[in-house]
PDB file of C-alpha atoms and ligand atoms in Angstrom:
ATOM      1  CA  UNK J 437     119.279 151.474 -53.493  1.00 92.00           C
ATOM      2  CA  UNK J 438     118.497 154.679 -51.495  1.00 95.00           C
ATOM      3  CA  UNK J 439     121.143 157.176 -51.470  1.00 95.00           C
ATOM      4  CA  UNK J 440     121.356 159.820 -48.380  1.00 97.00           C
ATOM      5  CA  UNK J 441     124.078 162.283 -48.947  1.00 96.00           C
ATOM      6  CA  UNK J 442     124.071 162.958 -45.481  1.00 95.00           C
ATOM      7  CA  UNK J 443     125.193 159.478 -44.557  1.00 95.00           C
ATOM      8  CA  UNK J 444     127.640 158.649 -47.478  1.00 95.00           C
ATOM      9  CA  UNK J 445     131.601 159.330 -47.260  1.00 94.00           C
ATOM     10  CA  UNK J 446     132.368 161.883 -49.886  1.00 93.00           C
ATOM     11  CA  UNK J 447     134.524 159.572 -52.245  1.00 93.00           C
ATOM     12  CA  UNK J 448     131.185 157.141 -52.011  1.00 95.00           C
ATOM     13  CA  UNK J 449     128.527 159.537 -52.860  1.00 96.00           C
ATOM     14  CA  UNK J 450     130.920 161.343 -55.489  1.00 96.00           C
ATOM     15  CA  UNK J 451     131.199 157.560 -57.292  1.00 96.00           C
ATOM     16  CA  UNK J 452     127.311 157.464 -57.171  1.00 97.00           C
ATOM     17  CA  UNK J 453     126.914 160.745 -58.554  1.00 97.00           C
ATOM     18  CA  UNK J 454     129.189 160.769 -61.017  1.00 97.00           C
ATOM     19  CA  UNK J 455     128.397 157.217 -61.801  1.00 97.00           C
ATOM     20  CA  UNK J 456     124.692 158.345 -62.767  1.00 98.00           C
ATOM     21  CA  UNK J 457     124.733 161.578 -63.774  1.00 98.00           C
ATOM     22  CA  UNK J 458     126.369 161.140 -67.311  1.00 97.00           C
ATOM     23  CA  UNK J 459     127.701 161.652 -69.705  1.00 98.00           C
ATOM     24  CA  UNK J 460     129.236 164.959 -69.154  1.00 98.00           C
ATOM     25  CA  UNK J 461     130.429 167.357 -71.294  1.00 98.00           C
ATOM     26  CA  UNK J 462     134.405 168.219 -70.374  1.00 98.00           C
ATOM     27  CA  UNK J 463     135.638 171.919 -70.501  1.00 98.00           C
ATOM     28  CA  UNK J 464     138.729 171.803 -71.367  1.00 98.00           C
ATOM     29  CA  UNK J 465     139.605 174.885 -69.252  1.00 98.00           C
ATOM     30  CA  UNK J 466     143.056 177.276 -70.185  1.00 98.00           C
ATOM     31  CA  UNK J 467     143.675 179.855 -67.839  1.00 98.00           C
ATOM     32  CA  UNK J 468     146.560 182.222 -67.479  1.00 97.00           C
ATOM     33  CA  UNK J 469     147.622 183.286 -63.698  1.00 96.00           C
ATOM     34  CA  UNK J 470     148.460 186.880 -63.109  1.00 95.00           C
ATOM     35  CA  UNK J 471     152.308 186.681 -64.309  1.00 96.00           C
ATOM     36  CA  UNK J 472     150.689 185.331 -67.643  1.00 96.00           C
ATOM     37  CA  UNK J 473     151.690 181.366 -67.142  1.00 96.00           C
ATOM     38  CA  UNK J 474     149.147 179.503 -68.754  1.00 97.00           C
ATOM     39  CA  UNK J 475     147.348 176.537 -67.569  1.00 97.00           C
ATOM     40  CA  UNK J 476     145.069 173.832 -68.540  1.00 97.00           C
ATOM     41  CA  UNK J 477     142.698 171.284 -66.955  1.00 97.00           C
ATOM     42  CA  UNK J 478     139.576 169.835 -67.946  1.00 98.00           C
ATOM     43  CA  UNK J 479     136.222 169.869 -66.020  1.00 98.00           C
ATOM     44  CA  UNK J 480     133.342 167.597 -66.535  1.00 98.00           C
ATOM     45  CA  UNK J 481     130.865 169.716 -64.445  1.00 98.00           C
ATOM     46  CA  UNK J 482     129.861 171.638 -67.300  1.00 98.00           C
ATOM     47  CA  UNK J 483     127.342 172.701 -69.219  1.00 98.00           C
ATOM     48  CA  UNK J 484     125.817 175.570 -71.322  1.00 98.00           C
ATOM     49  CA  UNK J 485     122.773 177.575 -69.340  1.00 98.00           C
ATOM     50  CA  UNK J 486     121.897 180.370 -71.777  1.00 98.00           C
ATOM     51  CA  UNK J 487     122.423 181.638 -75.464  1.00 98.00           C
ATOM     52  CA  UNK J 488     121.692 185.260 -74.513  1.00 98.00           C
ATOM     53  CA  UNK J 489     123.809 186.245 -73.124  1.00 98.00           C
ATOM     54  CA  UNK J 490     125.853 183.151 -74.097  1.00 98.00           C
ATOM     55  CA  UNK J 491     126.738 181.354 -70.677  1.00 98.00           C
ATOM     56  CA  UNK J 492     129.199 178.183 -69.603  1.00 98.00           C
ATOM     57  CA  UNK J 493     129.358 177.072 -66.150  1.00 99.00           C
ATOM     58  CA  UNK J 494     131.623 174.332 -65.120  1.00 98.00           C
ATOM     59  CA  UNK J 495     133.174 173.463 -61.630  1.00 98.00           C
ATOM     60  CA  UNK J 496     136.356 172.939 -60.064  1.00 98.00           C
ATOM     61  CA  UNK J 497     135.941 171.348 -56.802  1.00 97.00           C
ATOM     62  CA  UNK J 498     137.949 171.725 -53.202  1.00 95.00           C
ATOM     63  CA  UNK J 499     140.035 168.710 -53.342  1.00 92.00           C
ATOM     64  CA  UNK J 500     141.139 166.306 -50.418  1.00 89.00           C
ATOM     65  CA  UNK J 501     143.744 168.705 -48.622  1.00 88.00           C
ATOM     66  CA  UNK J 502     141.491 171.879 -49.557  1.00 83.00           C
ATOM     67  CA  UNK J 503     143.955 173.292 -51.702  1.00 88.00           C
ATOM     68  CA  UNK J 504     142.519 175.721 -54.479  1.00 93.00           C
ATOM     69  CA  UNK J 505     142.881 174.279 -57.959  1.00 95.00           C
ATOM     70  CA  UNK J 506     145.151 176.383 -60.329  1.00 95.00           C
ATOM     71  CA  UNK J 507     142.280 176.866 -62.999  1.00 97.00           C
ATOM     72  CA  UNK J 508     140.221 178.727 -59.888  1.00 97.00           C
ATOM     73  CA  UNK J 509     142.829 180.538 -58.171  1.00 96.00           C
ATOM     74  CA  UNK J 510     143.739 181.997 -62.251  1.00 97.00           C
ATOM     75  CA  UNK J 511     139.712 182.678 -63.090  1.00 98.00           C
ATOM     76  CA  UNK J 512     139.322 184.424 -59.417  1.00 97.00           C
ATOM     77  CA  UNK J 513     142.785 186.669 -60.358  1.00 97.00           C
ATOM     78  CA  UNK J 514     142.485 187.226 -64.077  1.00 98.00           C
ATOM     79  CA  UNK J 515     138.484 186.673 -65.033  1.00 98.00           C
ATOM     80  CA  UNK J 516     139.238 185.214 -67.898  1.00 98.00           C
ATOM     81  CA  UNK J 517     139.164 181.512 -69.372  1.00 98.00           C
ATOM     82  CA  UNK J 518     139.234 179.854 -72.928  1.00 98.00           C
ATOM     83  CA  UNK J 519     136.695 176.705 -72.638  1.00 99.00           C
ATOM     84  CA  UNK J 520     137.924 174.056 -75.764  1.00 98.00           C
ATOM     85  CA  UNK J 521     135.814 171.162 -76.471  1.00 98.00           C
ATOM     86  CA  UNK J 522     137.173 167.364 -76.686  1.00 98.00           C
ATOM     87  CA  UNK J 523     136.696 165.341 -79.074  1.00 98.00           C
ATOM     88  CA  UNK J 524     138.250 161.417 -79.672  1.00 98.00           C
ATOM     89  CA  UNK J 525     141.353 162.526 -81.584  1.00 97.00           C
ATOM     90  CA  UNK J 526     142.872 164.314 -78.176  1.00 98.00           C
ATOM     91  CA  UNK J 527     140.980 162.773 -75.209  1.00 98.00           C
ATOM     92  CA  UNK J 528     144.348 160.723 -74.088  1.00 98.00           C
ATOM     93  CA  UNK J 529     146.113 163.848 -74.316  1.00 98.00           C
ATOM     94  CA  UNK J 530     143.036 165.678 -72.162  1.00 98.00           C
ATOM     95  CA  UNK J 531     143.266 162.894 -69.625  1.00 98.00           C
ATOM     96  CA  UNK J 532     147.238 163.799 -69.494  1.00 97.00           C
ATOM     97  CA  UNK J 533     146.385 167.295 -68.949  1.00 97.00           C
ATOM     98  CA  UNK J 534     144.544 166.473 -65.550  1.00 97.00           C
ATOM     99  CA  UNK J 535     147.437 165.554 -64.132  1.00 95.00           C
ATOM    100  CA  UNK J 536     148.338 167.818 -60.795  1.00 89.00           C
ATOM    101  CA  UNK J 537     151.301 169.223 -62.124  1.00 90.00           C
ATOM    102  CA  UNK J 538     152.789 172.187 -59.652  1.00 89.00           C
ATOM    103  CA  UNK J 539     151.466 175.281 -60.124  1.00 84.00           C
ATOM    104  CA  UNK J 540     153.049 177.080 -63.091  1.00 85.00           C
ATOM    105  CA  UNK J 541     153.485 174.330 -65.091  1.00 91.00           C
ATOM    106  CA  UNK J 542     152.036 174.226 -69.017  1.00 94.00           C
ATOM    107  CA  UNK J 543     149.591 171.874 -69.575  1.00 96.00           C
ATOM    108  CA  UNK J 544     149.873 172.416 -73.221  1.00 97.00           C
ATOM    109  CA  UNK J 545     153.365 171.406 -73.285  1.00 96.00           C
ATOM    110  CA  UNK J 546     152.920 168.533 -70.852  1.00 96.00           C
ATOM    111  CA  UNK J 547     150.244 167.486 -73.030  1.00 97.00           C
ATOM    112  CA  UNK J 548     152.170 168.087 -76.534  1.00 97.00           C
ATOM    113  CA  UNK J 549     149.257 170.475 -77.617  1.00 98.00           C
ATOM    114  CA  UNK J 550     149.368 173.673 -79.851  1.00 98.00           C
ATOM    115  CA  UNK J 551     148.954 177.304 -78.273  1.00 98.00           C
ATOM    116  CA  UNK J 552     146.925 179.545 -80.392  1.00 98.00           C
ATOM    117  CA  UNK J 553     146.383 182.946 -79.001  1.00 98.00           C
ATOM    118  CA  UNK J 554     143.071 184.111 -78.153  1.00 98.00           C
ATOM    119  CA  UNK J 555     141.839 187.437 -79.569  1.00 98.00           C
ATOM    120  CA  UNK J 556     139.937 188.772 -76.809  1.00 98.00           C
ATOM    121  CA  UNK J 557     141.428 187.152 -73.616  1.00 98.00           C
ATOM    122  CA  UNK J 558     144.908 186.128 -72.364  1.00 98.00           C
ATOM    123  CA  UNK J 559     144.512 182.257 -72.327  1.00 98.00           C
ATOM    124  CA  UNK J 560     145.201 180.574 -75.146  1.00 98.00           C
ATOM    125  CA  UNK J 561     143.121 178.204 -76.688  1.00 98.00           C
ATOM    126  CA  UNK J 562     144.152 174.200 -77.983  1.00 98.00           C
ATOM    127  CA  UNK J 563     145.047 174.644 -81.694  1.00 98.00           C
ATOM    128  CA  UNK J 564     143.793 170.701 -81.893  1.00 98.00           C
ATOM    129  CA  UNK J 565     140.062 171.504 -80.383  1.00 98.00           C
ATOM    130  CA  UNK J 566     137.543 171.301 -82.750  1.00 98.00           C
ATOM    131  CA  UNK J 567     135.672 174.078 -80.847  1.00 98.00           C
ATOM    132  CA  UNK J 568     136.843 176.965 -78.188  1.00 98.00           C
ATOM    133  CA  UNK J 569     135.155 179.481 -76.394  1.00 99.00           C
ATOM    134  CA  UNK J 570     137.230 182.768 -75.453  1.00 99.00           C
ATOM    135  CA  UNK J 571     135.163 183.551 -72.124  1.00 98.00           C
ATOM    136  CA  UNK J 572     134.667 186.208 -69.766  1.00 98.00           C
ATOM    137  CA  UNK J 573     133.855 185.441 -65.916  1.00 98.00           C
ATOM    138  CA  UNK J 574     131.107 186.861 -64.770  1.00 98.00           C
ATOM    139  CA  UNK J 575     130.713 185.388 -61.376  1.00 98.00           C
ATOM    140  CA  UNK J 576     132.155 182.551 -58.939  1.00 98.00           C
ATOM    141  CA  UNK J 577     129.865 181.027 -56.668  1.00 98.00           C
ATOM    142  CA  UNK J 578     131.841 178.877 -53.776  1.00 97.00           C
ATOM    143  CA  UNK J 579     129.223 176.101 -52.767  1.00 97.00           C
ATOM    144  CA  UNK J 580     131.098 175.462 -49.595  1.00 95.00           C
ATOM    145  CA  UNK J 581     134.349 175.143 -47.513  1.00 92.00           C
ATOM    146  CA  UNK J 582     134.803 171.429 -47.278  1.00 93.00           C
ATOM    147  CA  UNK J 583     136.502 168.947 -49.721  1.00 93.00           C
ATOM    148  CA  UNK J 584     133.693 167.794 -52.841  1.00 95.00           C
ATOM    149  CA  UNK J 585     132.331 171.599 -52.545  1.00 96.00           C
ATOM    150  CA  UNK J 586     131.949 173.034 -56.139  1.00 97.00           C
ATOM    151  CA  UNK J 587     132.877 176.595 -57.329  1.00 98.00           C
ATOM    152  CA  UNK J 588     130.587 177.763 -60.304  1.00 98.00           C
ATOM    153  CA  UNK J 589     132.576 179.586 -62.551  1.00 98.00           C
ATOM    154  CA  UNK J 590     129.803 181.391 -64.737  1.00 98.00           C
ATOM    155  CA  UNK J 591     131.242 182.788 -67.969  1.00 98.00           C
ATOM    156  CA  UNK J 592     130.067 184.756 -70.765  1.00 98.00           C
ATOM    157  CA  UNK J 593     131.366 183.510 -74.103  1.00 99.00           C
ATOM    158  CA  UNK J 594     132.940 186.538 -76.026  1.00 98.00           C
ATOM    159  CA  UNK J 595     134.016 184.691 -79.219  1.00 98.00           C
ATOM    160  CA  UNK J 596     133.838 181.095 -80.568  1.00 98.00           C
ATOM    161  CA  UNK J 597     136.219 179.195 -82.613  1.00 98.00           C
ATOM    162  CA  UNK J 598     134.605 176.203 -84.326  1.00 98.00           C
ATOM    163  CA  UNK J 599     136.687 174.128 -87.045  1.00 98.00           C
ATOM    164  CA  UNK J 600     134.799 173.625 -90.565  1.00 98.00           C
ATOM    165  CA  UNK J 601     135.378 169.582 -90.547  1.00 97.00           C
ATOM    166  CA  UNK J 602     132.997 169.579 -88.561  1.00 98.00           C
ATOM    167  CA  UNK J 603     130.093 171.607 -89.796  1.00 98.00           C
ATOM    168  CA  UNK J 604     127.869 169.756 -92.120  1.00 97.00           C
ATOM    169  CA  UNK J 605     126.569 171.227 -95.488  1.00 96.00           C
ATOM    170  CA  UNK J 606     123.630 173.267 -93.464  1.00 97.00           C
ATOM    171  CA  UNK J 607     126.629 175.381 -91.860  1.00 97.00           C
ATOM    172  CA  UNK J 608     125.688 173.667 -88.742  1.00 97.00           C
ATOM    173  CA  UNK J 609     128.061 171.288 -86.403  1.00 97.00           C
ATOM    174  CA  UNK J 610     127.291 167.968 -88.233  1.00 97.00           C
ATOM    175  CA  UNK J 611     127.372 165.220 -84.401  1.00 97.00           C
ATOM    176  CA  UNK J 612     128.337 162.994 -86.957  1.00 96.00           C
ATOM    177  CA  UNK J 613     131.513 164.827 -87.810  1.00 97.00           C
ATOM    178  CA  UNK J 614     132.549 165.925 -84.319  1.00 95.00           C
ATOM    179  CA  UNK J 615     132.993 162.785 -82.744  1.00 96.00           C
ATOM    180  CA  UNK J 616     132.777 164.214 -78.997  1.00 98.00           C
ATOM    181  CA  UNK J 617     133.722 162.451 -75.988  1.00 98.00           C
ATOM    182  CA  UNK J 618     132.108 162.793 -72.551  1.00 98.00           C
ATOM    183  CA  UNK J 619     132.714 161.831 -69.332  1.00 98.00           C
ATOM    184  CA  UNK J 620     131.074 158.906 -66.960  1.00 98.00           C
ATOM    185  CA  UNK J 621     131.918 157.590 -63.831  1.00 97.00           C
ATOM    186  CA  UNK J 622     135.318 156.429 -62.353  1.00 96.00           C
ATOM    187  CA  UNK J 623     137.900 156.014 -65.413  1.00 97.00           C
ATOM    188  CA  UNK J 624     135.058 155.603 -68.147  1.00 98.00           C
ATOM    189  CA  UNK J 625     134.436 157.836 -71.217  1.00 98.00           C
ATOM    190  CA  UNK J 626     131.884 157.526 -73.912  1.00 97.00           C
ATOM    191  CA  UNK J 627     132.185 158.662 -77.467  1.00 97.00           C
ATOM    192  CA  UNK J 628     129.681 160.227 -79.363  1.00 97.00           C
ATOM    193  CA  UNK J 629     129.887 158.732 -83.019  1.00 96.00           C
ATOM    194  CA  UNK J 630     128.293 155.481 -85.053  1.00 95.00           C
ATOM    195  CA  UNK J 631     125.683 153.904 -83.334  1.00 94.00           C
ATOM    196  CA  UNK J 632     125.633 155.603 -80.217  1.00 96.00           C
ATOM    197  CA  UNK J 633     124.292 158.786 -82.298  1.00 97.00           C
ATOM    198  CA  UNK J 634     120.508 158.632 -83.060  1.00 93.00           C
ATOM    199  CA  UNK J 635     117.642 161.156 -83.695  1.00 90.00           C
ATOM    200  CA  UNK J 636     113.958 161.940 -82.498  1.00 89.00           C
ATOM    201  CA  UNK J 637     111.854 164.631 -84.092  1.00 81.00           C
ATOM    202  CA  UNK J 638     111.524 167.253 -81.773  1.00 80.00           C
ATOM    203  CA  UNK J 639     108.222 167.269 -79.864  1.00 75.00           C
ATOM    204  CA  UNK J 640     107.446 170.641 -79.499  1.00 69.00           C
ATOM    205  CA  UNK J 641     107.292 171.124 -83.557  1.00 72.00           C
ATOM    206  CA  UNK J 642     103.872 169.741 -82.987  1.00 78.00           C
ATOM    207  CA  UNK J 643     100.566 168.901 -80.324  1.00 90.00           C
ATOM    208  CA  UNK J 644     101.351 165.259 -79.968  1.00 92.00           C
ATOM    209  CA  UNK J 645      98.260 163.426 -78.723  1.00 94.00           C
ATOM    210  CA  UNK J 646     100.075 161.861 -75.642  1.00 95.00           C
ATOM    211  CA  UNK J 647     100.627 158.023 -74.349  1.00 97.00           C
ATOM    212  CA  UNK J 648      97.203 158.618 -72.365  1.00 97.00           C
ATOM    213  CA  UNK J 649      95.353 159.196 -75.790  1.00 96.00           C
ATOM    214  CA  UNK J 650      96.985 156.115 -77.267  1.00 97.00           C
ATOM    215  CA  UNK J 651      94.012 153.542 -77.159  1.00 95.00           C
ATOM    216  CA  UNK J 652      94.267 150.828 -74.081  1.00 96.00           C
ATOM    217  CA  UNK J 653      94.987 147.697 -76.420  1.00 94.00           C
ATOM    218  CA  UNK J 654      97.955 149.426 -77.875  1.00 96.00           C
ATOM    219  CA  UNK J 655      99.086 151.111 -75.012  1.00 96.00           C
ATOM    220  CA  UNK J 656      99.157 147.769 -72.744  1.00 96.00           C
ATOM    221  CA  UNK J 657     100.791 145.518 -75.362  1.00 96.00           C
ATOM    222  CA  UNK J 658     103.402 143.365 -74.625  1.00 95.00           C
ATOM    223  CA  UNK J 659     105.076 144.229 -78.095  1.00 97.00           C
ATOM    224  CA  UNK J 660     105.658 147.806 -77.802  1.00 97.00           C
ATOM    225  CA  UNK J 661     108.449 149.424 -75.848  1.00 97.00           C
ATOM    226  CA  UNK J 662     107.853 152.866 -73.358  1.00 97.00           C
ATOM    227  CA  UNK J 663     110.017 154.046 -76.430  1.00 96.00           C
ATOM    228  CA  UNK J 664     107.664 152.893 -78.861  1.00 97.00           C
ATOM    229  CA  UNK J 665     104.259 154.484 -77.072  1.00 97.00           C
ATOM    230  CA  UNK J 666     106.545 157.963 -76.461  1.00 95.00           C
ATOM    231  CA  UNK J 667     106.977 157.970 -80.398  1.00 95.00           C
ATOM    232  CA  UNK J 668     103.527 157.155 -81.192  1.00 96.00           C
ATOM    233  CA  UNK J 669     102.168 159.659 -78.517  1.00 96.00           C
ATOM    234  CA  UNK J 670     103.917 161.917 -80.678  1.00 93.00           C
ATOM    235  CA  UNK J 671     101.328 161.994 -83.448  1.00 94.00           C
ATOM    236  CA  UNK J 672      99.383 165.248 -84.092  1.00 92.00           C
ATOM    237  CA  UNK J 673      96.299 163.042 -85.005  1.00 93.00           C
ATOM    238  CA  UNK J 674      95.341 159.503 -85.887  1.00 95.00           C
ATOM    239  CA  UNK J 675      94.792 158.912 -89.354  1.00 95.00           C
ATOM    240  CA  UNK J 676      91.764 158.697 -90.793  1.00 96.00           C
ATOM    241  CA  UNK J 677      89.615 155.662 -91.143  1.00 95.00           C
ATOM    242  CA  UNK J 678      89.833 155.616 -94.987  1.00 96.00           C
ATOM    243  CA  UNK J 679      93.888 156.038 -94.747  1.00 97.00           C
ATOM    244  CA  UNK J 680      93.577 152.780 -92.433  1.00 96.00           C
ATOM    245  CA  UNK J 681      91.022 150.928 -94.687  1.00 94.00           C
ATOM    246  CA  UNK J 682      93.629 151.380 -97.762  1.00 95.00           C
ATOM    247  CA  UNK J 683      96.468 150.539 -95.907  1.00 96.00           C
ATOM    248  CA  UNK J 684      94.736 146.870 -94.898  1.00 94.00           C
ATOM    249  CA  UNK J 685      95.145 145.816 -98.766  1.00 93.00           C
ATOM    250  CA  UNK J 686      98.993 146.175 -98.626  1.00 94.00           C
ATOM    251  CA  UNK J 687     100.819 143.324 -98.966  1.00 94.00           C
ATOM    252  CA  UNK J 688     102.198 143.405 -95.698  1.00 94.00           C
ATOM    253  CA  UNK J 689      99.034 142.839 -93.456  1.00 94.00           C
ATOM    254  CA  UNK J 690      97.265 140.892 -96.453  1.00 93.00           C
ATOM    255  CA  UNK J 691     100.119 138.241 -95.655  1.00 93.00           C
ATOM    256  CA  UNK J 692      99.055 138.644 -91.959  1.00 93.00           C
ATOM    257  CA  UNK J 693      95.767 138.263 -92.267  1.00 92.00           C
ATOM    258  CA  UNK J 694      96.161 134.656 -94.459  1.00 91.00           C
ATOM    259  CA  UNK J 695      98.879 133.714 -91.388  1.00 92.00           C
ATOM    260  CA  UNK J 696      97.007 134.216 -88.677  1.00 92.00           C
ATOM    261  CA  UNK J 697      93.495 133.499 -89.959  1.00 87.00           C
ATOM    262  CA  UNK J 698      92.115 131.556 -87.039  1.00 87.00           C
ATOM    263  CA  UNK J 699      94.271 133.606 -84.374  1.00 91.00           C
ATOM    264  CA  UNK J 700      93.343 136.785 -83.187  1.00 90.00           C
ATOM    265  CA  UNK J 701      96.060 137.226 -80.256  1.00 92.00           C
ATOM    266  CA  UNK J 702      99.289 136.181 -82.859  1.00 94.00           C
ATOM    267  CA  UNK J 703      97.968 138.745 -85.435  1.00 94.00           C
ATOM    268  CA  UNK J 704      97.615 141.445 -82.989  1.00 94.00           C
ATOM    269  CA  UNK J 705     101.145 140.722 -81.892  1.00 95.00           C
ATOM    270  CA  UNK J 706     102.234 140.413 -85.425  1.00 96.00           C
ATOM    271  CA  UNK J 707     100.886 143.444 -86.137  1.00 96.00           C
ATOM    272  CA  UNK J 708     102.480 145.177 -83.013  1.00 97.00           C
ATOM    273  CA  UNK J 709     106.070 143.884 -84.252  1.00 97.00           C
ATOM    274  CA  UNK J 710     105.039 145.501 -87.738  1.00 97.00           C
ATOM    275  CA  UNK J 711     104.380 148.748 -86.206  1.00 98.00           C
ATOM    276  CA  UNK J 712     107.541 148.379 -83.975  1.00 97.00           C
ATOM    277  CA  UNK J 713     109.465 148.010 -86.917  1.00 97.00           C
ATOM    278  CA  UNK J 714     108.008 150.944 -88.702  1.00 97.00           C
ATOM    279  CA  UNK J 715     108.883 153.189 -85.573  1.00 95.00           C
ATOM    280  CA  UNK J 716     112.535 151.924 -85.834  1.00 92.00           C
ATOM    281  CA  UNK J 717     112.457 153.501 -89.308  1.00 93.00           C
ATOM    282  CA  UNK J 718     111.225 156.721 -88.479  1.00 91.00           C
ATOM    283  CA  UNK J 719     107.753 155.652 -90.349  1.00 94.00           C
ATOM    284  CA  UNK J 720     105.185 157.221 -87.724  1.00 95.00           C
ATOM    285  CA  UNK J 721     102.199 157.357 -90.254  1.00 96.00           C
ATOM    286  CA  UNK J 722     102.914 153.682 -91.109  1.00 97.00           C
ATOM    287  CA  UNK J 723     103.292 152.247 -87.692  1.00 98.00           C
ATOM    288  CA  UNK J 724      99.771 154.076 -86.810  1.00 98.00           C
ATOM    289  CA  UNK J 725      97.848 152.548 -89.735  1.00 97.00           C
ATOM    290  CA  UNK J 726      99.072 149.139 -88.924  1.00 97.00           C
ATOM    291  CA  UNK J 727      98.059 149.129 -85.266  1.00 97.00           C
ATOM    292  CA  UNK J 728      94.710 150.568 -86.042  1.00 96.00           C
ATOM    293  CA  UNK J 729      94.158 147.517 -88.054  1.00 94.00           C
ATOM    294  CA  UNK J 730      91.356 145.220 -86.680  1.00 82.00           C
ATOM    295  CA  UNK J 731      90.100 142.016 -87.526  1.00 67.00           C
ATOM    296  CA  UNK J 732      87.153 143.921 -89.160  1.00 55.00           C
ATOM    297  CA  UNK J 733      89.932 144.395 -91.991  1.00 45.00           C
ATOM    298  CA  UNK J 734      90.408 140.728 -92.674  1.00 45.00           C
TER     299      UNK J 734
HETATM  300  C1  FMN P2173     137.624 164.064 -68.041  1.00 84.64           C
HETATM  301  C2  FMN P2173     137.689 165.142 -66.709  1.00 84.64           C
HETATM  302  C3  FMN P2173     137.136 165.475 -65.878  1.00 84.64           C
HETATM  303  C4  FMN P2173     137.202 166.234 -64.667  1.00 84.64           C
HETATM  304  N1  FMN P2173     136.332 167.262 -64.344  1.00 84.64           N
HETATM  305  C5  FMN P2173     136.566 167.588 -63.265  1.00 84.64           C
HETATM  306  C6  FMN P2173     135.553 168.699 -62.444  1.00 84.64           C
HETATM  307  O1  FMN P2173     134.590 168.734 -62.797  1.00 84.64           O
HETATM  308  N2  FMN P2173     135.764 169.109 -61.244  1.00 84.64           N
HETATM  309  C7  FMN P2173     137.174 168.890 -60.595  1.00 84.64           C
HETATM  310  O2  FMN P2173     137.327 169.612 -59.582  1.00 84.64           O
HETATM  311  N3  FMN P2173     137.830 168.254 -60.874  1.00 84.64           N
HETATM  312  C8  FMN P2173     138.117 167.659 -62.487  1.00 84.64           C
HETATM  313  N4  FMN P2173     138.796 166.890 -62.867  1.00 84.64           N
HETATM  314  C9  FMN P2173     139.840 166.406 -62.416  1.00 84.64           C
HETATM  315  C10 FMN P2173     141.257 167.914 -62.711  1.00 84.64           C
HETATM  316  O3  FMN P2173     141.257 167.815 -64.399  1.00 84.64           O
HETATM  317  C11 FMN P2173     142.336 168.136 -61.954  1.00 84.64           C
HETATM  318  O4  FMN P2173     142.219 168.131 -60.744  1.00 84.64           O
HETATM  319  C12 FMN P2173     143.145 169.119 -62.657  1.00 84.64           C
HETATM  320  O5  FMN P2173     144.672 168.596 -61.507  1.00 84.64           O
HETATM  321  C13 FMN P2173     142.990 170.131 -61.979  1.00 84.64           C
HETATM  322  O6  FMN P2173     143.788 171.310 -62.628  1.00 84.64           O
HETATM  323  P1  FMN P2173     144.482 172.307 -62.484  1.00 84.64           P
HETATM  324  O7  FMN P2173     144.819 172.520 -60.936  1.00 84.64           O
HETATM  325  O8  FMN P2173     145.438 172.789 -63.151  1.00 84.64           O
HETATM  326  O9  FMN P2173     142.931 173.382 -62.499  1.00 84.64           O
HETATM  327  C14 FMN P2173     138.517 166.010 -64.166  1.00 84.64           C
HETATM  328  C15 FMN P2173     139.712 165.190 -64.672  1.00 84.64           C
HETATM  329  C16 FMN P2173     139.346 164.423 -65.723  1.00 84.64           C
HETATM  330  C17 FMN P2173     140.368 163.826 -66.646  1.00 84.64           C
END
């Protein structure tokens, strides 16, 4: 399907964009108006854009009817916001706080949340949130006048609060402890926990050979996936011949040689499956030592 933004009505385009660009983190923004009335609302057009200066941007869009959302109005009046982070245990309260209550309604009260006074700015933070960032609003960029137009609220973090319970032994946030949630399209959310979490060693720690340098017989494997090739291409240097030779006498390779004595295709497929298994267990070197076995080692 081809999406031409000029041909689709705004709600449909919105559904396509939000359904394919995700999961999106959620800025749960607390603000006050110039009279000091507290407001709280979630925004998933949000991310971190720099560390020095520490910069967060989120975007209240112009809704149908063209009213300015309370959050936008408040940040334009006071230039302050606290961005609270949402985890699974408070996701329903976050959702409830997105209700379009009349201006002046305190969604902390509506959603049953604890207001904790901030240290650097007037809006309070959400006591239940695993992290909250007190921010000064540096700039608001209006992207248009029509329904659906974004308004980028560019924020600089003045002070952050992170709950100890989400820190690992190294003192840094541990995703397995945080249980973060994110927004998808429609009414869908996702939860970053359990099997949804996985690690990929950072490729820029070494200079991987790249998929293009993987021997064609391996690159064109019917067993290995694009993900498998991506991980194989992350090796800095292929194992030496001596190591490949030594690996040919491991129990698994010897067993494969015996099983596929006169069946080279079967042998290669079995090698690739074994390598795939090593890759899935983060054993890149063993995966390569497996893949580089050739019938001459039999
Ligand atoms: C998870 C979630 C994410 C949302 N993200 C956005 C967003 O990025 N931009 C937006 O304009 N509205 C977004 N909304 C809708 C606003 O939260 C909603 O319009 C709210 O009533 C605005 O409140 P306010 O007028 O108090 O600022 C989102 C709603 C939910 C539940």
